[in-house]
mmCIF file of C-alpha atoms in Angstrom:
data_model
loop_
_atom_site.group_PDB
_atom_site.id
_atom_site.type_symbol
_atom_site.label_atom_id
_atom_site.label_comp_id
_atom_site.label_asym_id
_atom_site.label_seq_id
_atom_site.Cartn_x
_atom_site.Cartn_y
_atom_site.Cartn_z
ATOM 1 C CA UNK A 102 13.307 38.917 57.117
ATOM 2 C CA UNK A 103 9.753 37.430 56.893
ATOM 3 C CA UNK A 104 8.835 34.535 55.011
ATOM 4 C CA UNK A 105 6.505 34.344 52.463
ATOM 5 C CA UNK A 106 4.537 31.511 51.556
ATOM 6 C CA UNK A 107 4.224 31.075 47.576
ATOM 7 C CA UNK A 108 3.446 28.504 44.971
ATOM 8 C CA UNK A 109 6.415 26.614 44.057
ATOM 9 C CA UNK A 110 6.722 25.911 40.094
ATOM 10 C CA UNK A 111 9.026 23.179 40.870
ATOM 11 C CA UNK A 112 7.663 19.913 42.781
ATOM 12 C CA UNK A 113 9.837 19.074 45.554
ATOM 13 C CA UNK A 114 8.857 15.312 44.932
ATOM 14 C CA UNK A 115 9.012 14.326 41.134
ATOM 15 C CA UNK A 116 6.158 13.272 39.466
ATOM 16 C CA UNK A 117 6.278 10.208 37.400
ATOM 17 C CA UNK A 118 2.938 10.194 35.759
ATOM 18 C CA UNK A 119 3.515 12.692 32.998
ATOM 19 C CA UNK A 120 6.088 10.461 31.993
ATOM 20 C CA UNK A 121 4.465 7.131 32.197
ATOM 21 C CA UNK A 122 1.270 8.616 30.055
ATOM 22 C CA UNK A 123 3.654 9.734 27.387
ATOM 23 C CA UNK A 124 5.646 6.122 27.333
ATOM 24 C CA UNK A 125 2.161 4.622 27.029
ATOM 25 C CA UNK A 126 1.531 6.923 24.086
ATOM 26 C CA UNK A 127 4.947 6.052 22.729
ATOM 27 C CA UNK A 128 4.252 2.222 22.849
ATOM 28 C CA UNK A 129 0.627 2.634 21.617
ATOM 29 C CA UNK A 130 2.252 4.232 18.732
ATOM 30 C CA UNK A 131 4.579 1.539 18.018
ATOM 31 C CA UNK A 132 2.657 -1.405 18.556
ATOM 32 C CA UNK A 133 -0.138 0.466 16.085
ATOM 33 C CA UNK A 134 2.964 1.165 13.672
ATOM 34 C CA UNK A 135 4.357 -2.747 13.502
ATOM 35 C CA UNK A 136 0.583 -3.467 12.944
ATOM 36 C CA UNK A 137 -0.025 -1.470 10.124
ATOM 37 C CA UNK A 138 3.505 -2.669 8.684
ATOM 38 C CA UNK A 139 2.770 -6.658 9.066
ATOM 39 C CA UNK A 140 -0.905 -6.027 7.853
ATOM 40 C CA UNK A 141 0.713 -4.310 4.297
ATOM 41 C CA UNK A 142 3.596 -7.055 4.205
ATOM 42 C CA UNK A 143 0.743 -9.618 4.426
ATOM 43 C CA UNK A 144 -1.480 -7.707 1.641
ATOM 44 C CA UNK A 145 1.098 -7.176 -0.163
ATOM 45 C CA UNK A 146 1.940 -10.785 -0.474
ATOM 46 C CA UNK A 147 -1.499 -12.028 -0.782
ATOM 47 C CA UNK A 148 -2.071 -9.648 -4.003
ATOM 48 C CA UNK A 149 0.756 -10.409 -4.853
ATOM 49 C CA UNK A 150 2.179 -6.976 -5.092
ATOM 50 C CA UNK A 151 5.958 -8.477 -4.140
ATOM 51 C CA UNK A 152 9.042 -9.943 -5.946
ATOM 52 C CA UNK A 153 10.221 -13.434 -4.956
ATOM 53 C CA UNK A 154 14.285 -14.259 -5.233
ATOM 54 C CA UNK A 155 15.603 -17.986 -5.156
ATOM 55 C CA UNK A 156 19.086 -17.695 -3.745
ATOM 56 C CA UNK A 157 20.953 -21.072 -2.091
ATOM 57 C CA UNK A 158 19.551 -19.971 1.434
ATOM 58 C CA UNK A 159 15.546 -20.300 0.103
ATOM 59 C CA UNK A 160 13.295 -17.781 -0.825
ATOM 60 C CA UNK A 161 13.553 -13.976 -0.037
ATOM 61 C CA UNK A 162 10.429 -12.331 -1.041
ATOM 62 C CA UNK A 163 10.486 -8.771 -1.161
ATOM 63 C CA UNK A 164 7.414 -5.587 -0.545
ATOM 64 C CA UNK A 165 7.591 -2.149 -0.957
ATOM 65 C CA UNK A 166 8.765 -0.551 1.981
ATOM 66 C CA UNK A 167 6.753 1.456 4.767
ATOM 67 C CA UNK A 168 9.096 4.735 5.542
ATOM 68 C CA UNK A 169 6.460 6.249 8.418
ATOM 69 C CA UNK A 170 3.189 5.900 10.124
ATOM 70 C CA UNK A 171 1.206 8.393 11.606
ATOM 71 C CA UNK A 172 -1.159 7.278 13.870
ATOM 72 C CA UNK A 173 -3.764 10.493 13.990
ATOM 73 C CA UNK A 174 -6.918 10.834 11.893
ATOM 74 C CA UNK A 175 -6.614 10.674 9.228
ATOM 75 C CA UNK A 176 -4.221 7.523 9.262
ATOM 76 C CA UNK A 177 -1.308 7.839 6.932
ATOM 77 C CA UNK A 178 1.562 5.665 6.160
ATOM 78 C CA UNK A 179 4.146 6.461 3.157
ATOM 79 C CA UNK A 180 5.504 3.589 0.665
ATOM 80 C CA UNK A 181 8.244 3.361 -1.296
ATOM 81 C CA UNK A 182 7.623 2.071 -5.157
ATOM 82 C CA UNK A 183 9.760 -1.248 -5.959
ATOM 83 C CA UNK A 184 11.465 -0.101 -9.301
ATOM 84 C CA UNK A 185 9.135 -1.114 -12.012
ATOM 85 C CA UNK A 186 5.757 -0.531 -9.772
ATOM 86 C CA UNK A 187 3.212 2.274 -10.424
ATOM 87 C CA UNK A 188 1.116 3.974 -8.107
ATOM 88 C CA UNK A 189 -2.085 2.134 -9.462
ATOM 89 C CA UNK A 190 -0.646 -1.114 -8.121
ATOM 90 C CA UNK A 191 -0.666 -0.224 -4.329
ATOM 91 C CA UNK A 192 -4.464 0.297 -4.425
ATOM 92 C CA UNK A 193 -5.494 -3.477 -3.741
ATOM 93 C CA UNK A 194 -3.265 -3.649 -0.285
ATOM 94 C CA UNK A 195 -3.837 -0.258 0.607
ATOM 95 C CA UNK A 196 -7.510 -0.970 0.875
ATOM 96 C CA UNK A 197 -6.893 -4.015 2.886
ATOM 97 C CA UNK A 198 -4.608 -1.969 5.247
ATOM 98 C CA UNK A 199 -7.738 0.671 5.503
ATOM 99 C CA UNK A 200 -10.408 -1.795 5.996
ATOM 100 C CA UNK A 201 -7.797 -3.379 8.683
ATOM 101 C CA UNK A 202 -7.651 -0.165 10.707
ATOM 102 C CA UNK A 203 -11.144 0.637 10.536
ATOM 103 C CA UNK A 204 -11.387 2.896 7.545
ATOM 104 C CA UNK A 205 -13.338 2.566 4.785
ATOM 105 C CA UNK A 206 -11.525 4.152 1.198
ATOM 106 C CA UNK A 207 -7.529 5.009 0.380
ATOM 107 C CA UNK A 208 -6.352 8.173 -1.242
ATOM 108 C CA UNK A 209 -2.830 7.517 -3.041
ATOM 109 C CA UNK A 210 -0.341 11.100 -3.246
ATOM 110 C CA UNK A 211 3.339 11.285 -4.587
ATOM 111 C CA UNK A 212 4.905 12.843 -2.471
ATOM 112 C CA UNK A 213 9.067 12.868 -4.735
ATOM 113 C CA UNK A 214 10.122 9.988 -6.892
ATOM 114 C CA UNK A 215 9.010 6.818 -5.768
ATOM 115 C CA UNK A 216 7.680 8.048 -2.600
ATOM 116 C CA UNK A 217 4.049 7.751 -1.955
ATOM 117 C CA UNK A 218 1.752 8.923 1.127
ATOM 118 C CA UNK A 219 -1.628 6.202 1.314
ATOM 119 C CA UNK A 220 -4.118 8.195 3.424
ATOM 120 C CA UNK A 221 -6.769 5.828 4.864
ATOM 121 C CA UNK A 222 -10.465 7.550 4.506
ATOM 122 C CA UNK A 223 -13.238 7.454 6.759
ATOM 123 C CA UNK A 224 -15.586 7.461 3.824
ATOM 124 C CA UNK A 225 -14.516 6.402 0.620
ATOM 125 C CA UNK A 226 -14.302 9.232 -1.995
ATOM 126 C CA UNK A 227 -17.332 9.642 -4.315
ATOM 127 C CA UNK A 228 -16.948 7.850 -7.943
ATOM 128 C CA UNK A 229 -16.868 10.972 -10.683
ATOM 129 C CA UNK A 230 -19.927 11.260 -12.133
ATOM 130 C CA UNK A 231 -19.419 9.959 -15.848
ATOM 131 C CA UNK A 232 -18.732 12.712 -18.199
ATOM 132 C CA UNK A 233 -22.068 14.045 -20.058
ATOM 133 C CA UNK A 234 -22.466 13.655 -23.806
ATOM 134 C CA UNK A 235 -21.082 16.236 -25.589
ATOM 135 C CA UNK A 236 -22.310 17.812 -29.134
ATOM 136 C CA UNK A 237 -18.803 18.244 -31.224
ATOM 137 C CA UNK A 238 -20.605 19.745 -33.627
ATOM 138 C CA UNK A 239 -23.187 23.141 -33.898
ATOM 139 C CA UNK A 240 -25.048 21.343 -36.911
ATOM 140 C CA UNK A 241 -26.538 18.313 -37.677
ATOM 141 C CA UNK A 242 -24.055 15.678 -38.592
ATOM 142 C CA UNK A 243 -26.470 14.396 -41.658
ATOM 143 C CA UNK A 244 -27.916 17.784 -43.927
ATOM 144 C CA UNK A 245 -30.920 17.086 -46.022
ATOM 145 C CA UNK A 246 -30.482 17.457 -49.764
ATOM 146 C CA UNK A 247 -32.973 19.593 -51.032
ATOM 147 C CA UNK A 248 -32.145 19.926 -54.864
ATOM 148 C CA UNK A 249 -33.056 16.900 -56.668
ATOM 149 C CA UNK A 250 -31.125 15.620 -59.669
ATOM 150 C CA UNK A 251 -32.942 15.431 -63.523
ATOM 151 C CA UNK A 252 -33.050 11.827 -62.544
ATOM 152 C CA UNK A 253 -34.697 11.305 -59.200
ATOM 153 C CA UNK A 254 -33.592 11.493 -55.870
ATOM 154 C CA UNK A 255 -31.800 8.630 -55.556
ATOM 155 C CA UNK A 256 -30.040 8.194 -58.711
ATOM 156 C CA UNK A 257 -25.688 8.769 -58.076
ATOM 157 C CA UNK A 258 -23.525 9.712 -61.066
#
């Protein structure tokens, strides 16, 4: 029996490294998530997008709550509506959460009942262009009289 020398697919000493780069990734990801979560808590409070309760114990003030973040471009996070909330009423911290992670304009989606996805822009959307005029009417709105009455043109019965 002769021995052939070949590749082995299996290391005989582990390697650690594909493991520590992926634990990195993993904390990069949290750290970035608890970021983005304190950053809308604290917007959230300072536009005051937040319900305060007095109980014995002191003051519980409450935000809408941050289900997921994902870190890749473009950055989203999802929110859940208090009851009571609309979308429109997200917009202010949303904006300071993009301008916080280095984007520049928010796009709001509903994703199923009081679920919504904020995507952070790297350029803010364009404004819609205002709506041109438009002629409800085929004919003038005013007609010109042409028949005069017997006693002038400006006389009214």
């Amino acid at each position: 029996m002769s021995w052939i020398f070949r590749t082995v697919s299996i290391p005989l000493m582990p390697s650690f490294r594909g493991g520590a780069a992926a634990r990195r990734q993993e904390a990069i990801a949290r750290a970035f998530e608890s970021e983005v979560r304190r950053e809308f808590r604290a917007a959230a409070e300072f536009t005051g997008v937040r319900t305060k309760t007095h109980v014995a114990a002191g003051v519980t003030i409450t935000t809408p709550r941050i289900g997921g973040v994902v870190m890749g471009p473009p950055v989203t996070f999802t929110v859940e509506l208090m009851p009571g909330m609309v979308p429109s009423d997200l917009l202010a911290p949303a904006r300071r959460v993009a301008e916080a992670v280095g984007g520049r304009g928010v796009r709001i989606e509903p994703i199923a009942g009081r679920w919504l996805r904020v995507v952070v822009l790297e350029e803010p959307e364009p404004e819609p262009a205002p709506p041109a005029p438009r002629r409800l009417r085929s004919r003038p709105l005013v007609t010109p009289c042409t028949a005069e009455t017997a006693e002038g043109p400006h006389s009214f019965r």
